[in-house]
Every structure is written in C-alpha cells, then in structure tokens.
Coordinates of C-alpha atoms in Angstrom, one line a residue:
M197 CA 4.3 -1.9 8.2
R198 CA 4.1 1.8 7.6
L199 CA 3.6 3.7 10.9
G200 CA 2.3 6.8 9.2
V201 CA 2.2 10.3 10.6
G202 CA -0.2 9.3 13.4
G203 CA 2.2 6.6 14.5
R204 CA 5.1 9.0 14.7
I205 CA 3.1 11.4 16.7
L206 CA 2.0 8.5 18.9
S207 CA 5.6 7.6 19.4
L208 CA 6.2 11.1 20.5
A209 CA 3.2 11.0 22.8
V210 CA 4.6 8.0 24.6
L211 CA 7.8 10.0 25.3
A212 CA 5.8 13.1 26.2
W213 CA 3.0 11.6 28.3
C214 CA 2.7 14.9 30.1
A215 CA 1.4 16.5 27.0
T216 CA -0.6 13.8 25.2
A217 CA -2.3 11.9 28.0
S218 CA -3.3 15.1 29.8
F219 CA -4.5 16.7 26.5
A220 CA -6.6 13.7 25.7
M221 CA -8.3 13.7 29.1
A222 CA -8.8 17.4 29.0
Q223 CA -10.6 17.1 25.7
G224 CA -12.7 14.1 26.7
T225 CA -11.1 11.4 24.6
M226 CA -10.1 9.7 27.9
A227 CA -12.7 9.3 30.6
P228 CA -12.1 10.9 34.1
M229 CA -9.9 8.8 36.3
Q230 CA -12.6 6.9 38.1
P231 CA -14.8 3.9 37.2
V232 CA -17.7 4.7 34.9
S233 CA -21.1 4.1 36.5
P234 CA -23.5 2.0 34.5
P235 CA -26.3 4.0 32.7
A236 CA -29.3 4.7 34.8
T237 CA -32.2 2.4 34.2
T238 CA -35.8 2.2 35.4
T239 CA -38.0 -0.7 36.4
E240 CA -41.2 1.2 35.9
P241 CA -43.1 0.1 32.8
P242 CA -43.7 2.9 30.2
A243 CA -47.0 4.7 30.5
N244 CA -49.5 3.1 28.1
D245 CA -47.2 1.6 25.5
T246 CA -46.2 4.5 23.4
V247 CA -42.6 5.4 24.1
A248 CA -39.7 3.0 24.2
P249 CA -36.8 3.9 26.6
P250 CA -33.8 5.4 24.9
P251 CA -30.9 3.0 24.3
A252 CA -28.2 2.9 27.0
E253 CA -25.1 4.9 26.5
P254 CA -22.1 2.6 25.7
A255 CA -19.6 2.2 28.4
K256 CA -16.4 4.3 28.0
P257 CA -12.8 3.5 28.6
T258 CA -11.4 4.5 32.0
F259 CA -7.9 5.4 32.9
S260 CA -6.0 6.2 36.1
V261 CA -2.5 7.5 36.6
E262 CA -0.2 6.9 39.6
I263 CA 3.0 9.0 40.0
P264 CA 4.8 8.4 43.3
A265 CA 7.3 11.3 42.8
V266 CA 8.5 14.1 40.6
Q267 CA 12.0 15.4 40.9
A268 CA 12.7 18.9 39.4
V269 CA 15.8 21.0 39.5
N270 CA 15.7 24.8 38.8
S271 CA 12.2 24.4 37.3
S272 CA 9.8 27.2 36.5
I273 CA 7.0 24.9 37.5
D274 CA 7.0 23.4 41.0
E275 CA 7.0 19.7 41.6
A276 CA 3.4 19.6 42.8
T277 CA 2.2 21.3 39.7
L278 CA 4.3 19.1 37.5
R279 CA 2.9 16.0 39.2
S280 CA -0.6 17.4 38.6
I281 CA 0.2 17.9 34.9
F282 CA 1.5 14.3 34.5
M283 CA -1.6 13.1 36.3
G284 CA -3.8 14.8 33.7
D285 CA -4.4 18.4 34.5
L286 CA -2.8 19.8 31.4
A287 CA -5.4 22.3 30.4
S288 CA -4.9 24.5 33.5
H289 CA -1.1 24.7 33.0
A290 CA -0.6 24.5 29.2
E291 CA 0.8 28.0 28.9
E292 CA 3.2 27.4 31.7
L293 CA 4.3 24.1 30.2
A294 CA 4.8 25.6 26.8
A295 CA 7.3 28.1 28.4
L296 CA 8.9 25.6 30.8
K297 CA 12.4 26.2 32.1
A298 CA 14.4 23.6 34.1
S299 CA 17.8 22.1 34.5
S300 CA 16.2 18.7 34.7
I301 CA 12.9 17.0 35.5
R302 CA 12.7 13.3 36.4
V303 CA 9.7 11.1 37.0
P304 CA 10.9 7.7 38.3
E305 CA 7.7 5.9 37.3
I306 CA 4.4 6.6 35.7
R307 CA 1.8 3.9 36.1
I308 CA -1.3 4.0 33.9
T309 CA -4.1 1.5 34.6
Y310 CA -6.9 1.3 32.0
T311 CA -10.1 -0.6 31.4
M312 CA -11.5 -1.0 27.9
P313 CA -15.2 -2.1 27.8
E314 CA -16.5 -4.7 25.5
G315 CA -17.4 -3.5 22.1
R316 CA -19.2 -4.8 19.0
V317 CA -16.0 -6.5 17.8
T318 CA -13.7 -6.5 20.8
T319 CA -13.8 -8.1 24.2
A320 CA -13.3 -6.2 27.5
E321 CA -9.8 -5.7 28.7
T322 CA -7.9 -4.3 31.6
G323 CA -4.2 -3.5 31.5
I324 CA -1.3 -1.5 32.9
V325 CA 1.3 0.6 31.1
T326 CA 4.4 1.6 33.1
L327 CA 6.9 4.2 32.0
R328 CA 10.1 4.2 33.9
D329 CA 12.7 6.9 34.4
V330 CA 11.1 9.7 32.3
R331 CA 13.5 12.6 32.1
L332 CA 13.6 16.1 30.6
Q333 CA 17.0 17.7 30.4
K334 CA 18.0 21.3 30.0
V335 CA 14.6 22.8 29.2
T336 CA 14.6 26.3 27.9
S337 CA 11.5 28.2 26.7
G338 CA 9.6 24.9 26.4
V339 CA 12.3 23.1 24.4
A340 CA 14.1 20.2 26.1
Q341 CA 17.6 19.4 24.9
A342 CA 16.8 15.8 25.5
I343 CA 13.7 13.7 26.5
I344 CA 14.3 10.1 27.6
V345 CA 12.1 7.2 28.7
G346 CA 14.2 4.5 30.4
G347 CA 11.7 1.8 29.5
V348 CA 8.1 0.9 29.0
E349 CA 6.3 -2.2 30.3
T350 CA 2.7 -3.3 29.4
T351 CA 0.4 -6.1 30.5
G352 CA -3.1 -6.8 29.3
S353 CA -5.8 -9.2 30.4
R354 CA -7.2 -10.1 26.9
N355 CA -4.6 -12.6 26.0
G356 CA -2.4 -12.5 29.0
G357 CA 0.1 -10.5 26.9
T358 CA 3.1 -8.5 28.1
A359 CA 5.6 -6.3 26.4
R360 CA 8.8 -4.6 27.3
F361 CA 10.6 -1.8 25.5
G362 CA 14.0 -0.4 26.2
K363 CA 15.2 3.2 26.2
M364 CA 13.5 5.8 24.0
S365 CA 15.0 9.2 23.4
A366 CA 14.8 12.4 21.3
E367 CA 16.6 15.6 21.1
D368 CA 15.4 19.2 20.9
F369 CA 11.9 18.2 22.0
D370 CA 9.6 21.2 21.6
I371 CA 6.9 20.9 24.2
G372 CA 5.3 24.2 23.2
G373 CA 5.4 23.3 19.5
L374 CA 3.6 20.0 20.3
L375 CA 1.0 21.8 22.4
A376 CA 0.4 24.4 19.7
F377 CA 0.2 21.7 17.0
L378 CA -2.4 19.8 19.1
G379 CA -4.3 23.0 19.7
V380 CA -3.9 23.1 23.5
V381 CA -2.2 26.5 23.3
K382 CA -2.7 29.1 20.7
G383 CA -0.4 28.9 17.6
D384 CA -0.1 30.6 14.3
P385 CA -1.1 28.3 11.4
S386 CA 0.6 30.7 8.9
S387 CA 4.0 30.2 10.6
P388 CA 6.6 28.0 9.0
K389 CA 7.1 24.4 10.3
K390 CA 9.4 24.0 13.3
T391 CA 11.4 21.0 14.5
L392 CA 9.2 19.1 16.9
Y393 CA 12.1 16.7 17.8
R394 CA 15.3 15.3 16.3
N395 CA 17.1 12.0 16.5
F396 CA 14.2 10.0 17.9
M397 CA 15.5 6.5 18.8
T398 CA 14.3 3.3 20.4
T399 CA 16.3 0.3 21.4
G400 CA 13.6 -2.2 20.6
G401 CA 12.0 -4.7 23.0
S402 CA 10.0 -7.8 23.3
A403 CA 6.4 -9.0 23.5
A404 CA 4.9 -12.2 24.7
S405 CA 1.6 -14.1 25.0
P406 CA 0.8 -17.7 26.0
K407 CA 1.2 -18.7 22.3
V408 CA 3.7 -16.3 20.8
D409 CA 7.0 -14.6 21.7
C410 CA 8.4 -11.7 19.7
M411 CA 11.5 -9.7 19.5
I412 CA 11.2 -6.1 18.2
G413 CA 14.1 -4.2 16.6
P414 CA 15.3 -0.7 17.2
S415 CA 13.9 2.3 15.3
S416 CA 14.9 5.8 14.5
V417 CA 13.8 9.0 12.7
A418 CA 16.1 12.0 12.2
R419 CA 13.5 14.8 12.3
V420 CA 9.8 15.6 12.6
S421 CA 8.6 19.2 11.9
V422 CA 5.1 20.6 12.4
R423 CA 3.2 23.9 12.5
P424 CA -0.2 24.7 14.2
L425 CA -3.2 23.4 12.4
K426 CA -5.9 25.8 11.0
V427 CA -8.6 23.4 12.3
S428 CA -7.4 22.4 15.8
L429 CA -7.3 18.8 16.8
P430 CA -9.6 19.4 19.8
D431 CA -12.2 21.1 17.6
M432 CA -11.9 18.2 15.1
L433 CA -12.4 15.6 17.8
T434 CA -15.3 17.4 19.4
M435 CA -17.0 17.7 16.0
L436 CA -16.5 14.0 15.2
A437 CA -17.8 13.0 18.7
A438 CA -20.9 15.1 18.3
S439 CA -21.5 13.7 14.8
D440 CA -21.1 10.1 16.0
K441 CA -23.4 10.7 19.0
A442 CA -26.1 12.2 16.7
G443 CA -26.0 9.1 14.6
A444 CA -26.8 11.1 11.5
P445 CA -24.7 11.6 8.3
P446 CA -22.3 14.5 8.6
T447 CA -23.6 17.9 7.4
K448 CA -22.1 19.8 4.5
E449 CA -20.4 22.1 7.0
Q450 CA -18.9 19.1 8.9
I451 CA -17.7 17.6 5.6
A452 CA -16.1 20.9 4.7
T453 CA -14.4 21.0 8.1
M454 CA -13.0 17.5 7.7
V455 CA -11.8 18.2 4.2
D456 CA -10.0 21.4 5.4
F457 CA -8.4 19.4 8.2
F458 CA -7.1 16.8 5.8
I459 CA -5.7 19.4 3.4
D460 CA -4.1 21.4 6.2
A461 CA -2.7 18.3 8.0
T462 CA -0.8 17.1 4.9
D463 CA 1.0 20.4 4.8
A464 CA 1.4 20.9 8.5
I465 CA 3.5 17.8 9.1
E466 CA 6.9 16.8 7.6
T467 CA 9.1 13.9 8.6
S468 CA 12.5 12.7 7.5
P469 CA 13.0 9.0 6.5
M470 CA 12.5 6.4 9.2
T471 CA 14.2 3.1 9.9
L472 CA 12.7 0.2 11.8
G473 CA 14.5 -2.9 13.0
G474 CA 11.7 -5.3 12.1
F475 CA 10.6 -8.1 14.4
A476 CA 10.7 -11.9 14.7
C477 CA 8.0 -14.0 16.4
K478 CA 7.8 -17.7 17.3
G479 CA 4.9 -19.6 18.7
T480 CA 2.0 -21.8 17.7
D481 CA -1.1 -21.3 15.7
D482 CA -4.7 -22.0 16.8
D483 CA -4.2 -25.7 16.1
G484 CA -1.0 -25.9 18.2
A485 CA 1.3 -26.2 15.2
P486 CA 4.6 -24.3 15.3
L487 CA 4.7 -21.0 13.5
A488 CA 7.4 -18.4 12.9
V489 CA 7.1 -14.9 11.3
K490 CA 10.0 -12.6 10.6
L491 CA 10.3 -9.1 9.1
G492 CA 13.8 -7.7 8.6
A493 CA 14.8 -4.1 8.3
I494 CA 12.1 -1.6 7.3
S495 CA 12.9 1.7 5.7
V496 CA 10.3 4.5 5.2
G497 CA 10.8 7.5 3.1
A498 CA 10.1 11.1 4.0
F499 CA 6.6 12.5 4.3
A500 CA 6.6 16.0 2.9
R501 CA 4.6 18.2 0.5
G502 CA 1.6 15.9 0.4
R503 CA 3.5 12.8 -0.7
Y504 CA 2.8 9.5 1.1
P505 CA 6.3 7.9 1.3
D506 CA 7.6 4.8 -0.2
F507 CA 8.7 2.0 2.2
A508 CA 10.7 -1.2 1.9
I509 CA 10.6 -4.4 4.0
K510 CA 13.5 -6.9 3.8
D511 CA 13.8 -10.6 4.7
I512 CA 10.1 -11.5 5.1
A513 CA 9.6 -15.1 6.2
I514 CA 6.6 -17.2 7.4
A515 CA 7.6 -20.8 8.4
T516 CA 5.5 -23.7 9.7
N517 CA 6.4 -27.3 10.4
D518 CA 5.6 -28.4 6.9
G519 CA 6.7 -25.4 4.7
G520 CA 6.9 -21.7 4.4
I521 CA 6.9 -18.5 2.3
G522 CA 9.9 -16.2 1.9
L523 CA 10.4 -12.8 0.4
G524 CA 13.8 -11.1 0.0
E525 CA 12.3 -7.6 -0.3
F526 CA 8.9 -5.9 -0.7
R527 CA 8.7 -2.3 -1.8
F528 CA 5.8 0.1 -1.9
K529 CA 6.6 3.1 -4.0
G530 CA 4.2 5.6 -2.4
F531 CA 1.8 8.0 -3.9
D532 CA 1.1 11.7 -4.2
F533 CA -1.8 13.6 -2.5
S534 CA -1.2 16.8 -4.4
G535 CA -3.8 16.1 -7.1
I536 CA -6.4 15.1 -4.5
I537 CA -5.7 18.3 -2.5
A538 CA -6.0 20.4 -5.6
A539 CA -9.4 18.8 -6.4
L540 CA -10.7 19.3 -2.9
K541 CA -9.6 22.9 -2.8
S542 CA -11.4 23.6 -6.1
A543 CA -14.6 22.4 -4.5
A544 CA -14.4 25.2 -1.9
G545 CA -16.3 23.2 0.6
A546 CA -19.2 22.4 -1.7
I547 CA -18.8 18.6 -1.6
D548 CA -21.9 16.5 -1.9
E549 CA -22.9 13.3 -3.7
D550 CA -23.2 15.0 -7.1
W551 CA -19.7 16.5 -6.7
L552 CA -18.2 13.2 -5.7
Q553 CA -19.9 11.5 -8.7
A554 CA -18.5 14.0 -11.1
H555 CA -14.9 14.2 -9.6
Y556 CA -14.3 10.7 -8.2
R557 CA -11.4 10.1 -10.7
S558 CA -9.7 13.2 -9.3
L559 CA -9.7 11.7 -5.9
V560 CA -7.7 8.6 -7.0
P561 CA -4.2 8.9 -5.5
P562 CA -1.5 8.4 -8.2
F563 CA -0.1 5.1 -6.8
E564 CA 3.4 4.7 -8.1
G565 CA 3.7 0.9 -7.9
I566 CA 5.3 -2.0 -6.0
A567 CA 8.3 -4.2 -6.4
L568 CA 9.5 -7.5 -4.8
S569 CA 12.4 -9.9 -5.1
K570 CA 13.4 -13.4 -4.1
F571 CA 9.9 -14.7 -3.5
A572 CA 9.8 -18.4 -2.6
L573 CA 6.9 -20.8 -1.8
D574 CA 6.9 -24.3 -0.5
I575 CA 3.7 -25.4 1.1
P576 CA 1.3 -28.4 1.0
D577 CA -1.2 -28.4 -1.9
P578 CA -4.6 -27.9 -0.2
D579 CA -6.5 -29.5 -3.1
H580 CA -4.2 -32.5 -3.5
P581 CA -3.2 -34.2 -0.3
G582 CA 0.4 -35.5 -0.4
E583 CA 1.4 -33.0 -3.0
R584 CA 3.2 -29.7 -2.6
V585 CA 3.0 -26.2 -4.2
K586 CA 6.6 -25.0 -5.0
G587 CA 7.6 -22.0 -6.9
G588 CA 9.0 -18.5 -6.7
I589 CA 9.6 -15.1 -8.4
A590 CA 13.2 -13.7 -8.8
K591 CA 12.0 -10.1 -9.4
F592 CA 8.8 -8.3 -10.0
D593 CA 8.2 -4.6 -10.7
L594 CA 5.2 -2.4 -11.4
T595 CA 5.7 1.3 -12.1
L596 CA 2.8 3.7 -12.8
Q597 CA 3.4 7.3 -13.8
D598 CA 1.9 10.4 -15.4
Y599 CA -1.7 10.0 -14.2
V600 CA -4.4 11.8 -16.2
N601 CA -7.8 11.9 -14.3
G602 CA -6.9 9.0 -12.2
V603 CA -5.5 6.8 -15.0
P604 CA -1.7 6.1 -15.4
T605 CA -0.5 6.8 -18.9
D606 CA 3.0 5.5 -18.5
I607 CA 3.0 1.8 -17.3
A608 CA 5.9 -0.5 -17.0
T609 CA 5.9 -3.9 -15.4
S610 CA 8.2 -6.9 -15.6
A611 CA 9.0 -10.1 -13.8
S612 CA 11.8 -12.7 -14.1
H613 CA 12.0 -16.4 -13.3
I614 CA 8.4 -17.0 -12.3
T615 CA 8.9 -20.6 -11.4
A616 CA 6.5 -23.5 -10.6
L617 CA 7.5 -27.1 -10.1
L618 CA 5.0 -29.6 -11.4
P619 CA 4.4 -32.7 -9.2
P620 CA 5.9 -35.9 -10.5
V621 CA 2.6 -37.7 -9.9
T622 CA -0.7 -36.0 -10.4
S623 CA -4.4 -36.7 -11.0
D624 CA -4.8 -33.5 -12.9
R625 CA -5.2 -34.3 -16.6
Q626 CA -3.9 -30.9 -17.8
V627 CA -0.8 -31.2 -15.6
Q628 CA -0.3 -34.8 -16.7
A629 CA -0.4 -33.6 -20.3
L630 CA 2.5 -31.2 -19.6
L631 CA 4.4 -34.0 -17.9
D632 CA 3.9 -36.2 -20.9
Y633 CA 5.4 -33.4 -23.0
G634 CA 8.5 -33.6 -20.8
I635 CA 7.7 -30.3 -19.0
D636 CA 8.1 -30.7 -15.2
K637 CA 8.9 -27.0 -14.4
F638 CA 7.8 -23.6 -15.6
D639 CA 10.3 -20.8 -15.6
I640 CA 8.9 -17.7 -17.4
G641 CA 9.2 -13.9 -17.3
F642 CA 7.5 -11.0 -18.9
D643 CA 8.1 -7.3 -19.7
L644 CA 5.6 -4.7 -20.7
G645 CA 6.0 -1.0 -21.4
L646 CA 3.0 1.1 -22.4
K647 CA 2.9 4.9 -22.8
W648 CA 0.6 7.6 -24.0
H649 CA 2.2 10.3 -26.2
E650 CA 0.0 13.3 -26.1
D651 CA 2.0 15.2 -28.7
A652 CA 1.3 12.5 -31.3
N653 CA -2.1 11.4 -29.9
E654 CA -0.7 7.8 -29.8
V655 CA -0.6 5.0 -27.3
R656 CA 2.5 3.0 -27.9
L657 CA 3.0 -0.5 -26.6
D658 CA 6.8 -0.3 -26.9
R659 CA 7.2 -3.8 -25.7
F660 CA 5.2 -6.8 -24.5
S661 CA 7.2 -10.0 -24.2
I662 CA 6.8 -13.4 -22.5
T663 CA 9.9 -15.6 -22.2
G664 CA 10.1 -19.2 -21.0
A665 CA 13.4 -20.8 -20.1
D666 CA 14.3 -23.6 -22.5
M667 CA 11.0 -22.8 -24.4
G668 CA 11.2 -19.5 -26.3
S669 CA 9.7 -16.1 -26.3
I670 CA 7.1 -13.9 -28.0
A671 CA 7.4 -10.2 -28.2
A672 CA 5.0 -7.6 -29.6
A673 CA 4.9 -3.8 -30.2
T674 CA 2.0 -1.8 -31.3
V675 CA 1.1 1.9 -32.1
I676 CA -2.5 3.0 -31.6
G677 CA -3.6 6.3 -33.2
G678 CA -6.4 8.7 -32.4
A679 CA -5.6 8.6 -28.6
T680 CA -6.5 12.2 -27.7
R681 CA -6.8 13.5 -24.1
D682 CA -10.5 12.8 -24.2
L683 CA -9.6 9.1 -24.0
F684 CA -9.1 9.7 -20.3
S685 CA -12.0 12.0 -19.8
E686 CA -14.0 11.8 -16.5
D687 CA -17.1 11.8 -18.7
T688 CA -17.6 8.1 -19.6
E689 CA -19.5 8.9 -22.9
T690 CA -16.7 11.1 -24.1
A691 CA -14.1 8.5 -23.2
L692 CA -16.1 5.7 -24.9
F693 CA -16.6 7.8 -28.1
T694 CA -12.9 8.5 -28.3
A695 CA -12.0 4.8 -27.8
L696 CA -14.3 3.9 -30.7
G697 CA -12.3 6.2 -32.9
L698 CA -8.9 4.6 -32.1
T699 CA -6.8 3.2 -35.0
L700 CA -4.1 0.7 -35.5
K701 CA -1.0 2.2 -37.1
S702 CA 1.4 -0.6 -36.8
A703 CA 2.0 -4.0 -35.1
N704 CA 5.1 -6.2 -34.9
V705 CA 5.4 -9.7 -33.5
D706 CA 8.7 -11.6 -32.9
L707 CA 8.8 -15.3 -32.0
K708 CA 11.8 -17.2 -30.9
D709 CA 11.9 -20.9 -30.4
A710 CA 14.2 -22.3 -27.8
G711 CA 12.8 -25.8 -27.6
L712 CA 9.1 -25.6 -27.0
A713 CA 8.2 -26.4 -30.6
D714 CA 10.4 -29.5 -30.5
I715 CA 8.7 -30.7 -27.4
I716 CA 5.2 -30.2 -28.8
L717 CA 5.9 -31.6 -32.3
R718 CA 7.8 -34.6 -30.8
A719 CA 4.7 -35.5 -28.7
A720 CA 2.3 -34.9 -31.6
A721 CA 4.4 -37.0 -33.9
K722 CA 4.4 -39.8 -31.4
D723 CA 0.6 -39.7 -31.2
A724 CA 0.4 -39.7 -35.0
K725 CA 2.9 -42.6 -35.1
K726 CA 5.2 -40.7 -37.5
D727 CA 8.8 -39.7 -37.8
V728 CA 9.4 -36.3 -36.1
A729 CA 11.1 -34.8 -39.2
T730 CA 8.5 -36.0 -41.6
F731 CA 5.7 -34.8 -39.3
R732 CA 7.3 -31.4 -38.9
Q733 CA 7.5 -31.0 -42.7
A734 CA 3.9 -31.9 -43.1
V735 CA 2.8 -29.4 -40.5
A736 CA 5.0 -26.7 -42.1
A737 CA 3.4 -27.3 -45.5
F738 CA 0.0 -27.2 -44.0
A739 CA 0.7 -23.9 -42.2
Q740 CA 2.2 -22.4 -45.4
G741 CA -0.9 -23.3 -47.4
A742 CA -3.3 -22.0 -44.8
V743 CA -1.6 -18.6 -44.8
V744 CA -1.7 -18.4 -48.6
L745 CA -5.4 -19.3 -48.5
F746 CA -6.1 -16.7 -45.8
L747 CA -4.1 -13.8 -47.4
G748 CA -5.1 -14.5 -51.0
P749 CA -3.7 -12.0 -53.5
A750 CA -2.4 -9.6 -50.8
A751 CA 1.1 -8.2 -51.5
N752 CA 3.9 -10.3 -49.8
A753 CA 1.4 -13.1 -49.1
Q754 CA 3.8 -15.7 -50.5
K755 CA 6.7 -14.2 -48.5
V756 CA 4.8 -14.3 -45.3
A757 CA 3.6 -17.9 -45.9
I758 CA 7.1 -19.1 -46.7
A759 CA 8.5 -17.4 -43.5
I760 CA 5.9 -19.1 -41.3
G761 CA 6.4 -22.4 -42.9
D762 CA 10.2 -22.1 -42.4
F763 CA 9.7 -21.3 -38.8
V764 CA 7.5 -24.3 -38.2
N765 CA 10.0 -26.4 -40.1
G766 CA 12.9 -25.6 -37.8
K767 CA 14.0 -22.0 -38.1
R768 CA 14.5 -20.5 -34.6
S769 CA 13.0 -17.0 -35.1
L770 CA 10.0 -15.4 -36.9
S771 CA 9.3 -11.7 -37.3
V772 CA 5.9 -10.5 -38.7
S773 CA 5.1 -6.8 -39.2
L774 CA 2.0 -4.9 -40.2
K775 CA 1.8 -1.2 -41.0
A776 CA -1.2 0.8 -42.1
K777 CA -0.8 2.5 -45.5
D778 CA -2.8 5.5 -44.2
P779 CA -0.7 7.5 -41.7
A780 CA -3.9 7.9 -39.6
G781 CA -4.1 4.1 -39.2
V782 CA -6.7 1.5 -39.8
S783 CA -10.0 1.8 -37.8
F784 CA -10.9 -0.9 -35.4
G785 CA -14.2 -1.2 -37.3
D786 CA -12.2 -2.3 -40.3
L787 CA -10.2 -4.8 -38.3
Q788 CA -13.5 -6.3 -37.0
S789 CA -14.7 -6.7 -40.5
A790 CA -11.6 -8.5 -41.5
K791 CA -12.7 -11.5 -39.4
E792 CA -15.4 -12.2 -42.0
D793 CA -13.5 -11.0 -45.1
P794 CA -9.7 -10.6 -44.8
A795 CA -9.5 -8.9 -48.2
Q796 CA -11.2 -5.8 -46.8
I797 CA -8.2 -5.1 -44.6
L798 CA -5.3 -6.5 -46.6
D799 CA -5.5 -3.7 -49.1
K800 CA -5.1 -1.1 -46.3
V801 CA -1.9 -2.5 -44.7
D802 CA 1.6 -3.6 -45.7
L803 CA 2.6 -7.1 -44.4
D804 CA 6.1 -8.5 -44.1
A805 CA 7.7 -11.5 -42.4
T806 CA 11.1 -13.0 -42.0
A807 CA 12.3 -16.3 -40.6
K808 CA 15.9 -17.0 -39.5

C-alpha cells in the first residue's frame, strides 16, 4: 500500500492541477484537447511486392478541460490568463505563475474529460474527473498560504465505476518550487531542498462499481521538500518517448542519463512520515459470492537520504461467505538505496552488460525485513471437500542487517504459535497417523540468530531452536571458522574456495521433552503389544548400545551413551556438546570422512553430554 514519492507528487498534482496538467500537455504526455484522428491509410497496393506499409501509430489518450469561471482577487495574473493556465497553457505563463501574487484565486469547477484507447492489456475507456471549489489563498511570490480542493468526483466507462473524495488541503504550497522541480521553469539543482508543501490532508471518500462499494479513510503528510533536478523531468520524458518510439535498446548515453536521474531524484526529494486511513470494501466476486476486504490504518516512514521507508498496515481482513483470512499487522522494514547509488556513481556512466554482470550484487538493495502478527486462517480445504484449513501465527519477524556485497551477515528470524488444526476425519494417511498418536493440533515456534564476526573470521549460529507446545524443543548453537570476507566475494570462485576452507569449531544441541516422546513411545508400545515402561527401557538400552558402538574408544563415549539412554528412558532434557581440539577447528572434509569412519574425527574433538 506504499504510495511512494510518485504517489505523493501525484497527490500534489491533483491539488495543483494548474501546474501538473498544463505541464503534462505542454510536454506532450497528454494529447491536445481534441479527438485524435486515426492514422492515415492507403488502399493502393504496394508497387511490385517489395515494401510493406509501416505499422499504424497507436492511438493516444485525449483530454479536454472545461472551466466555466475563474475568480481572482488582487492577482498579478488576470482571470483570462489564469483560465488559460488551468486549461493547459502553462508553458507560456510558467514564469508569471512561479511569481504569482494574489489575495485569493477560486475556480468553482474544473471538469476534465478523457478517453483512453484500447491497449494490449487494457480496454478502451472514457471518463470524467471533476474538481470542485479549487482555491489558492494569500499567494506571495508563488507560495500559497493554503491550497484547497473542496472535492473530487470521477466516473469511468470501463466498469461503470464512480468515486467521490472530500476536501483536500495543504499549507505553504510553493508553486514556483513545483515548477522548478518539474523543470518547467529554471532552477538551481545545487540549491538546498525547500518545502514544497506542509500539512497535506484529505478527508477520505468512497468508490463504487456494480459489484463493489468502498470507503476510503483520510490521509495526511506533514511535509514534502524538493529541489530542482539535474536532469529535468521534461528532458527525461522526452528521451524515454524517443527511445520507446525507436523500438531499439537504450544507448549507453541514454542509460547514463537514466542512472543520473535515479541518483539525483533520490536526493532531490524528502518526505516526512505519512498516515493513511485505510479502506473497507464490500461486494461480490466473479461468481456472485459475497466478499469483503479491509485494511486499517497505514503508516509510512520518512523518505530521506536514499532510504526507502518502512510501512505498517493494521487490521487486514478478507472475508467470504465460508471463511476468511485476518492479519493484525503487517510491517515492511524498508531498505537503503545508498549502496546502490554508490555503485552506480563509481561506474561513471559506463554501464553495460559486462559491468552489470560484475557488479550485480552491489545493486541488491539491503532489505531490512518484514514482521507480522495475529495471522488467522479459516477457509475450505481445496484438496479435500468438506474439510477446512485452520491455523494462525501469533508473531513472525525477519530482520536482515549488515549487508556485504548484497548478502546479509546478521540474520534474525523468529515466530511464535504457528498453529494448525488437524481435521478430525481425514483420508490422508500421514495426517491420520498423527491423529492416531493423539496429535490433533500443531503449535510450534522457532528462533534463529546468525551473525558473521569479521574480527574473528567466524560465523556464529548463536541460536536455532524449534519449540512445540506440549511436545518439547530442540536448540542448537554452532561456531564456524575460516569465514573471511572472501566468503561474500562477488567473484563466485573466490567465494566457493573460501567456503571449502570453513571449519567447525564447536556445536551444541539441547533437547527438552515436554510430552512428545511419551506420545510416540506409547503408540509404538501399543503396536509392539508391550507395556510402555518395559518398551521404553528396551529402547533406551538399544540407544545406549548403539552410541557406544558408534563412538568406540572415544573419550567420554560411555558418558554420552548413558546420557542419551537416560533421556530416552524418561529424563526431560539432554545436552550434547562438541568442541574441536584444534583452535582453528575441524575441516568439513574431515567431517565428511567421519561418515565412513567415525574414528577419524573422534580424536580431533571433545564430546560431552548430560541428561537431567
């Protein structure tokens, strides 16, 4: 639901139609305000049969604007000229508009009629956008103390849809600053960013179609600041249009221009946090079944210094007549463009396929993660008619930090109460086996923390645990040695060679039984037609003997075997540790060899185990 910088400028454009619509028409992004004639054709056959006629130019959108009246008080631009500006003639009066003075300017109504031709993936559409009671108050040197749009109404032919929005307003709206940012008037790209507007607010509105009705909440943003772009927006649009018309891949010069525009735009725009009121829609799907979708409050962080902001959406719900999905909150943690910008700057415009191949990892944005809470699911099972899929997640978090060449080196993720209800009756043999064990619900969680420590050349798995309610848990921690910076090299051969030299320094595993072993052994004893206590002792003795056989004469072999046997026989926790005798660790080649001959590795590590 993130609107992005373009969306914020678009919101401003709706408020300041006099600037944006006129600019777009002046630059050719909107067609002249008359119907577009069809491309000329000929009925004469081609001479001989050598040259095929060129393909017809695609139809373009058309727009027309109607403004019954303009009311201006103490304005430096007369009403006739203001009306001409609102109608689309911005280019001829841009300098005057940037220096506008007026006590007030009011346009009771602006009516925009448009026609969108049929495209490859869209159908043709006509529609009307009406802005009511557009006002500029106390304008001095091109800055309006307030800009207000009393309301906006839209209708469209594609789905018979309509929309109504209430009052929109902003303070300290800098008309000249907008025109300079868009490149309509000359500006200084080296100048500091200036406030484009403050306290932008909308009161929300509604939208409707034959199948769906929606209510849209209010929104607000405290401040948007900009400076003129080094590569002006008109020049950029003109270049893109020429490239698209040519139908050829962009040249190196065009790529360099696009890169410069991206780099500059991320620095030229700054916004404060934004809040949106969300929306709620009710209607029917394509099959006529009832459907409701709701998004609650939406908060968006600040966009500044090349960082794409985080955003959070609350109270998400999708409901049908036979189930639904709910989510208490979804959070996107944002990412940082600064590394990408640095890489692009270092290319100095010389970006080609070879450069991209060599630096693609530098162009991966450092995504910071996501989080969600109170996820709930209750829907029909599509694979088993008559059954339902029910479950949920209390909390989930993924945090990624400290990127090196596009790879996060500090990873943390966790989840709690991942639940799934098993159906009481099922034809699935695996699910039925769980039901036979007395398990009719899963309730598990996990926690993982992994970090690269450059000073020690180690990757430390500080924690990896899985916990099941009324079942137990398993937790592991590991230290990997030999993890130099080359492990994250952009050169794949260097990274692979470094990975082959990694070592295992230590590993710890902790098991806790909270009932799962009882369930499994009880079911197994029943199948063996034996008493549970007797069966458990037999399994414990077998496990103990197998461990002694596997470890052989290794130090602590007997202690480890006894601890494992005790755990199987009823102790509730088991801790097993392994530590390399060599401070550098044990190579993974040696660990692989241990599969065939455990004795090769047992002399190189210290083993220990305890059961409680």
